[in-house]
PDB file of C-alpha atoms and ligand atoms in Angstrom:
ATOM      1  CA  UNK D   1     117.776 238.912 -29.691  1.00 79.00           C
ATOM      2  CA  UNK D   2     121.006 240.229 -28.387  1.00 92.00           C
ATOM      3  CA  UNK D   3     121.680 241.378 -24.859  1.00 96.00           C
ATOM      4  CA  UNK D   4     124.456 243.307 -23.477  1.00 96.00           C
ATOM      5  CA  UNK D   5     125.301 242.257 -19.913  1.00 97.00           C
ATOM      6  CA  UNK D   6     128.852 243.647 -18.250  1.00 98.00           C
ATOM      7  CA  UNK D   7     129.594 240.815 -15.544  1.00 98.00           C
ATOM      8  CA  UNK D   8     132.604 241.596 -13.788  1.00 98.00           C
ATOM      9  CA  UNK D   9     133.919 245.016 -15.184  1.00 97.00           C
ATOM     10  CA  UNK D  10     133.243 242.745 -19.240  1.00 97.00           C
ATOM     11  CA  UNK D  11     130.862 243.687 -21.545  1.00 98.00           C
ATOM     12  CA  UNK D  12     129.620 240.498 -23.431  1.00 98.00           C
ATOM     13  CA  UNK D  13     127.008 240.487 -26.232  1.00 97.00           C
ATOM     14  CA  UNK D  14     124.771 237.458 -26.363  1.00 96.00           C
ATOM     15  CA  UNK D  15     122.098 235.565 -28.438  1.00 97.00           C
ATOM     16  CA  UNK D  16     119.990 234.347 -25.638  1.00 97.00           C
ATOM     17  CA  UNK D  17     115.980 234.431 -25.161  1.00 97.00           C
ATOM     18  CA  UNK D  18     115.266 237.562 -22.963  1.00 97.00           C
ATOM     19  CA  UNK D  19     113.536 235.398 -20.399  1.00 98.00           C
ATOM     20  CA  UNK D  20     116.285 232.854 -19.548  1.00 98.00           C
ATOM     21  CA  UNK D  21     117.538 232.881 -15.814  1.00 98.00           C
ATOM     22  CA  UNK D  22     120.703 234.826 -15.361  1.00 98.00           C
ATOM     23  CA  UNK D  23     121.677 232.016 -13.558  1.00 98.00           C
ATOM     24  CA  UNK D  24     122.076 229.898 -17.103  1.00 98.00           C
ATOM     25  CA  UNK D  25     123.623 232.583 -19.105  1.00 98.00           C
ATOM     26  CA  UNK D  26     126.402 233.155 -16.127  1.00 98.00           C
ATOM     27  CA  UNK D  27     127.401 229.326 -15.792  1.00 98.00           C
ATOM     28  CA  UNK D  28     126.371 228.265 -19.614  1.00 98.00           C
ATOM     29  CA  UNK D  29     127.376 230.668 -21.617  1.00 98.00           C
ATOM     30  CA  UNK D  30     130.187 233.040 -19.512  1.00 98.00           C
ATOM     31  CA  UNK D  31     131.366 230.210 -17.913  1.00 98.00           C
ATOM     32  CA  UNK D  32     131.490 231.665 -14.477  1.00 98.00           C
ATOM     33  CA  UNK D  33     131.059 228.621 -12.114  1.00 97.00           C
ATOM     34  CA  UNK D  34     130.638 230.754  -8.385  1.00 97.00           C
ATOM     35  CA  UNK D  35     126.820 231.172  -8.752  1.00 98.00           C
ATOM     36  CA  UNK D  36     125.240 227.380  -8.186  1.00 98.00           C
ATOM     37  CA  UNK D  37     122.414 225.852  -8.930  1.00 98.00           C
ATOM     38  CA  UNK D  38     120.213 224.952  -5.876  1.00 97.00           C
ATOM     39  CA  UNK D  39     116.851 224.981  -5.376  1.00 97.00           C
ATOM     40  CA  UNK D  40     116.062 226.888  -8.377  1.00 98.00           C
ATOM     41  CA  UNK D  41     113.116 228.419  -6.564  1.00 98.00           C
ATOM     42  CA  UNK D  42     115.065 231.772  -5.366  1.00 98.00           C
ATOM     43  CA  UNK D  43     115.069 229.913  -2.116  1.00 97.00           C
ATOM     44  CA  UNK D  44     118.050 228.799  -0.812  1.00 97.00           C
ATOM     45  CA  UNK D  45     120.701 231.583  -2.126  1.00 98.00           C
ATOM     46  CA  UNK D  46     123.569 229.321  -3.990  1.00 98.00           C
ATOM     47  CA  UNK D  47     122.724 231.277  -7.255  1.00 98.00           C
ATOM     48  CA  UNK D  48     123.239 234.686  -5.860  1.00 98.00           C
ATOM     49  CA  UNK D  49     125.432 237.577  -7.307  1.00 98.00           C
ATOM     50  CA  UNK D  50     125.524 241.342  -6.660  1.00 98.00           C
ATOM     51  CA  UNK D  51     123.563 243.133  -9.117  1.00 98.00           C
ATOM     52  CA  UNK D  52     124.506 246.993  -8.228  1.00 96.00           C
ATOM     53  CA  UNK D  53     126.175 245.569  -5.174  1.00 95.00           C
ATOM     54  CA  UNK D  54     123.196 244.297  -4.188  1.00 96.00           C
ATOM     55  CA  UNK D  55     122.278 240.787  -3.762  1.00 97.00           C
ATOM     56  CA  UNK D  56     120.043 239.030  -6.635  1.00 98.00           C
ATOM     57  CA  UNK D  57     119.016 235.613  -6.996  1.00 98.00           C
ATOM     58  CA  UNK D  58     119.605 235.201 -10.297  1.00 98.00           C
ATOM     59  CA  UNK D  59     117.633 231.175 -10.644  1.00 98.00           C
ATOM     60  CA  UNK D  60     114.609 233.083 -10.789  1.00 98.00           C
ATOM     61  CA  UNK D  61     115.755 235.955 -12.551  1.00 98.00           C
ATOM     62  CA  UNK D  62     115.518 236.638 -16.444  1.00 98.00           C
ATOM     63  CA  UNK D  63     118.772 237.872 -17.966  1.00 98.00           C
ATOM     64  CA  UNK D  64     116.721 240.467 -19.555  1.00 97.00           C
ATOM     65  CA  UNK D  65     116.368 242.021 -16.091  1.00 98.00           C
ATOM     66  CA  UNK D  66     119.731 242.800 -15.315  1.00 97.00           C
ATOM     67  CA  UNK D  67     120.639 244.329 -19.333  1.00 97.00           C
ATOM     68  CA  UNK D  68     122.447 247.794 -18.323  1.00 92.00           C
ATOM     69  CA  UNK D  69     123.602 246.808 -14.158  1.00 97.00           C
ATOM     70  CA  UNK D  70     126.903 245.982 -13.180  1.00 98.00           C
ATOM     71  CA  UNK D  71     126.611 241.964 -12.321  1.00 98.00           C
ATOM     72  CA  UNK D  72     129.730 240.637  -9.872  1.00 98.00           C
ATOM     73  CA  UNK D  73     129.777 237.161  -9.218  1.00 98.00           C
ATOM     74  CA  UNK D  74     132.203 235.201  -6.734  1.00 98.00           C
ATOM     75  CA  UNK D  75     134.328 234.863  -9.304  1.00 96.00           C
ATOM     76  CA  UNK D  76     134.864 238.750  -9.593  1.00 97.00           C
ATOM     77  CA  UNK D  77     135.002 239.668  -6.347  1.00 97.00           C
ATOM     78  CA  UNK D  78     138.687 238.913  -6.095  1.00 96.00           C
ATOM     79  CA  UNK D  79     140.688 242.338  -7.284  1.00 92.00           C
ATOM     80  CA  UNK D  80     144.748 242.159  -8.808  1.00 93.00           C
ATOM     81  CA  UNK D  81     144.961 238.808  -7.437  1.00 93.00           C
ATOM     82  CA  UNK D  82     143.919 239.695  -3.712  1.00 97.00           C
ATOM     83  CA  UNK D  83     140.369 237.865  -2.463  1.00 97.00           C
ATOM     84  CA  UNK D  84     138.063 239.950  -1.270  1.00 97.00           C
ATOM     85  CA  UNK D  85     138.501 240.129   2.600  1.00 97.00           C
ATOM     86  CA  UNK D  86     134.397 238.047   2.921  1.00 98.00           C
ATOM     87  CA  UNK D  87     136.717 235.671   0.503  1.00 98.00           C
ATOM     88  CA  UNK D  88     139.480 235.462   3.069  1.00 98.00           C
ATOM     89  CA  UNK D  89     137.463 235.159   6.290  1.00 98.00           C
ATOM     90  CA  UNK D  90     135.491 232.282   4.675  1.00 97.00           C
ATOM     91  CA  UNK D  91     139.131 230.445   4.279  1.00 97.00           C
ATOM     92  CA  UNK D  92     140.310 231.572   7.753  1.00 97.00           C
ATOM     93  CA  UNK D  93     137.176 230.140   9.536  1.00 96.00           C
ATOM     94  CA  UNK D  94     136.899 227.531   7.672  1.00 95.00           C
ATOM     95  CA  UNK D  95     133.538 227.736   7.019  1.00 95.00           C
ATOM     96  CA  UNK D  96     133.154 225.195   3.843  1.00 93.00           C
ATOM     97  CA  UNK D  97     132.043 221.604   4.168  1.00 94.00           C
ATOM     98  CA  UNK D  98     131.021 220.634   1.338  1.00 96.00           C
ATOM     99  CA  UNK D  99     131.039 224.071   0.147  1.00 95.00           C
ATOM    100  CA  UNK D 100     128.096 224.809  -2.164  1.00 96.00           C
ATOM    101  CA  UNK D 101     125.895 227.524  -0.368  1.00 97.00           C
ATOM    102  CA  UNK D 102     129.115 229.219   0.355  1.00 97.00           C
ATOM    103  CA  UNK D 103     128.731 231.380  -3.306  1.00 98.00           C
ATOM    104  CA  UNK D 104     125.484 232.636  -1.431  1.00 98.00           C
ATOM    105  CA  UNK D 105     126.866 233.276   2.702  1.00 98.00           C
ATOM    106  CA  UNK D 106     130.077 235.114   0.425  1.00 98.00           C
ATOM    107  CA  UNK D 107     128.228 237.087  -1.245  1.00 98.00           C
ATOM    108  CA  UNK D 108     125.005 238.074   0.506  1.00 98.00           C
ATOM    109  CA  UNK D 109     127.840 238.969   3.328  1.00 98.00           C
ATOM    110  CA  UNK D 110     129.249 241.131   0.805  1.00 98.00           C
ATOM    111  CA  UNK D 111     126.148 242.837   0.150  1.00 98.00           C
ATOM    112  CA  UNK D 112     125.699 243.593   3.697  1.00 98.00           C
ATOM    113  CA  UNK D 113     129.187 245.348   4.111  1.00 98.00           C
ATOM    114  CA  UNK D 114     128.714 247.469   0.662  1.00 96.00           C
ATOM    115  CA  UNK D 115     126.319 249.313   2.833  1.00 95.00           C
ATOM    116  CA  UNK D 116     127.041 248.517   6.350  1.00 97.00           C
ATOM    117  CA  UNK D 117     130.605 248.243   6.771  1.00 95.00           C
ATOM    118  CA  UNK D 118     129.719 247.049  11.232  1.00 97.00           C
ATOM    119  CA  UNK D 119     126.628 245.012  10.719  1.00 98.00           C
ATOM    120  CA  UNK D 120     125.966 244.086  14.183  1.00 97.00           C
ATOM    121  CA  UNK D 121     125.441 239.557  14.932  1.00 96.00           C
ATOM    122  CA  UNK D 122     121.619 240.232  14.318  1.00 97.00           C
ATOM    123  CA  UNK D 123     121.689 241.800  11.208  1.00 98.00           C
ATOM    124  CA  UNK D 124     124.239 239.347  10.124  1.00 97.00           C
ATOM    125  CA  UNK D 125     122.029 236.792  11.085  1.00 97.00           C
ATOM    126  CA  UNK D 126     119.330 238.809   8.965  1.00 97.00           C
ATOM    127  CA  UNK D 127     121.397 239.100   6.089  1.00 97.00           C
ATOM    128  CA  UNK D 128     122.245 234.832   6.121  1.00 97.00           C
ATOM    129  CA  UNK D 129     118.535 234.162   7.079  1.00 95.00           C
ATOM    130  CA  UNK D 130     117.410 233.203   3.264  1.00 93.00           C
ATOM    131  CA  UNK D 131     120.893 230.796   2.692  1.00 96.00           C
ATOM    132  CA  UNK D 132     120.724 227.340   3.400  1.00 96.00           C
ATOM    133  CA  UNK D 133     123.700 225.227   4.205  1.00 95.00           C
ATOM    134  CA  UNK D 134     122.594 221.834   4.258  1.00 93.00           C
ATOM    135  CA  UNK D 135     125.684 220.370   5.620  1.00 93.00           C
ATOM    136  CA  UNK D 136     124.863 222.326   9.108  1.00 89.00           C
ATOM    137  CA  UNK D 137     127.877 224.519   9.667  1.00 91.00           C
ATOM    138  CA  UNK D 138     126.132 227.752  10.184  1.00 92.00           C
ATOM    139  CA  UNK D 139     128.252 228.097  13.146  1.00 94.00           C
ATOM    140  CA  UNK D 140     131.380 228.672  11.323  1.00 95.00           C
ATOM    141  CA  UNK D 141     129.511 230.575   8.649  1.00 97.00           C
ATOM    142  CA  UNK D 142     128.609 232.933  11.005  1.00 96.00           C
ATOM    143  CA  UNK D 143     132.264 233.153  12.678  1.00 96.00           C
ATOM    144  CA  UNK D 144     133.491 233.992   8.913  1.00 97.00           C
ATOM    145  CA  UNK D 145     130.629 236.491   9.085  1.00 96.00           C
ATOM    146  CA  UNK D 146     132.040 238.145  12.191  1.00 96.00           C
ATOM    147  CA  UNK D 147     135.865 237.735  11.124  1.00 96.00           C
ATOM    148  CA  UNK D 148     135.128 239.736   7.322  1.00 96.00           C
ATOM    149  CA  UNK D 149     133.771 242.726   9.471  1.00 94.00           C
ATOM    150  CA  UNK D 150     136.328 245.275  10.231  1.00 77.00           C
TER     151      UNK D 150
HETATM  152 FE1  LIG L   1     118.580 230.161  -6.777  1.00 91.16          FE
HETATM  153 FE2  LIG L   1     118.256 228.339  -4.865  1.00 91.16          FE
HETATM  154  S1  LIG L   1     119.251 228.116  -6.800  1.00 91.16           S
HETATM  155  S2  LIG L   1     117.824 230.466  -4.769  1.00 91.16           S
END
């Protein structure tokens, strides 16, 4: 069967079974390495995206399900070679230890900001409540957080 999927402004055609996480299409067969594998559960949020800007866990997911939305992953949220400013507070703060939930804080902070552009610190909170960093710096995830709000 083949399914059209447009990931990051590309439309791609693809021989895959309809009920085959998103998450394995995006890293298998597109290549695009921001989304992680995790828990694999839709628990811990390294495998999120934006699916019509808003966030998805695609693990748990069948690519079926998102045939005819606009997917962005990390690696499309950078525009003519300028990160998007959740991208560039992550950096500034440095927020990363090891750095693998940080495809999940990035992006379910840019979810938050498509439709709350001053997210107050509790619904920030709210919004990184579902992510877990296992290296404990939630601390400077949350000062990232604060510094991508404008
Ligand atoms: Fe998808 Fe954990 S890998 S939520």
């Amino acid at each position: 069967m083949t399914l059209k999927l447009t990931v990051n402004g590309k439309r791609h055609e693809l021989s895959v079974p309809p009920q085959t996480p998103l998450l394995n299409v995006l890293r298998n067969d597109l290549a695009l390495n921001g989304p992680k594998y995790g828990c694999g559960l839709g628990e811990c949020g390294a495998c999120s995206v934006l699916i019509g800007g808003m966030i998805a866990r695609t693990c748990v997911l069948p690519v079926s399900a998102a045939v005819d939305h606009d997917i962005t992953t990390l690696d499309g949220l950078a525009q003519n070679g300028q990160l998007d400013p959740v991208q560039q507070a992550f950096i500034e703060a440095q927020a990363a230890q090891c750095g693998y939930c940080l495809n999940g804080m990035i992006m379910a902070i840019r979810a938050l900001l498509n439709h709350n552009e001053q997210p107050s610190t509790q619904q920030i909170r709210a919004a990184l409540e579902h992510n877990l960093c296992r290296c404990g710096t939630h601390v400077e995830i949350l000062q990232a957080a604060q510094r991508a709000v404008v």
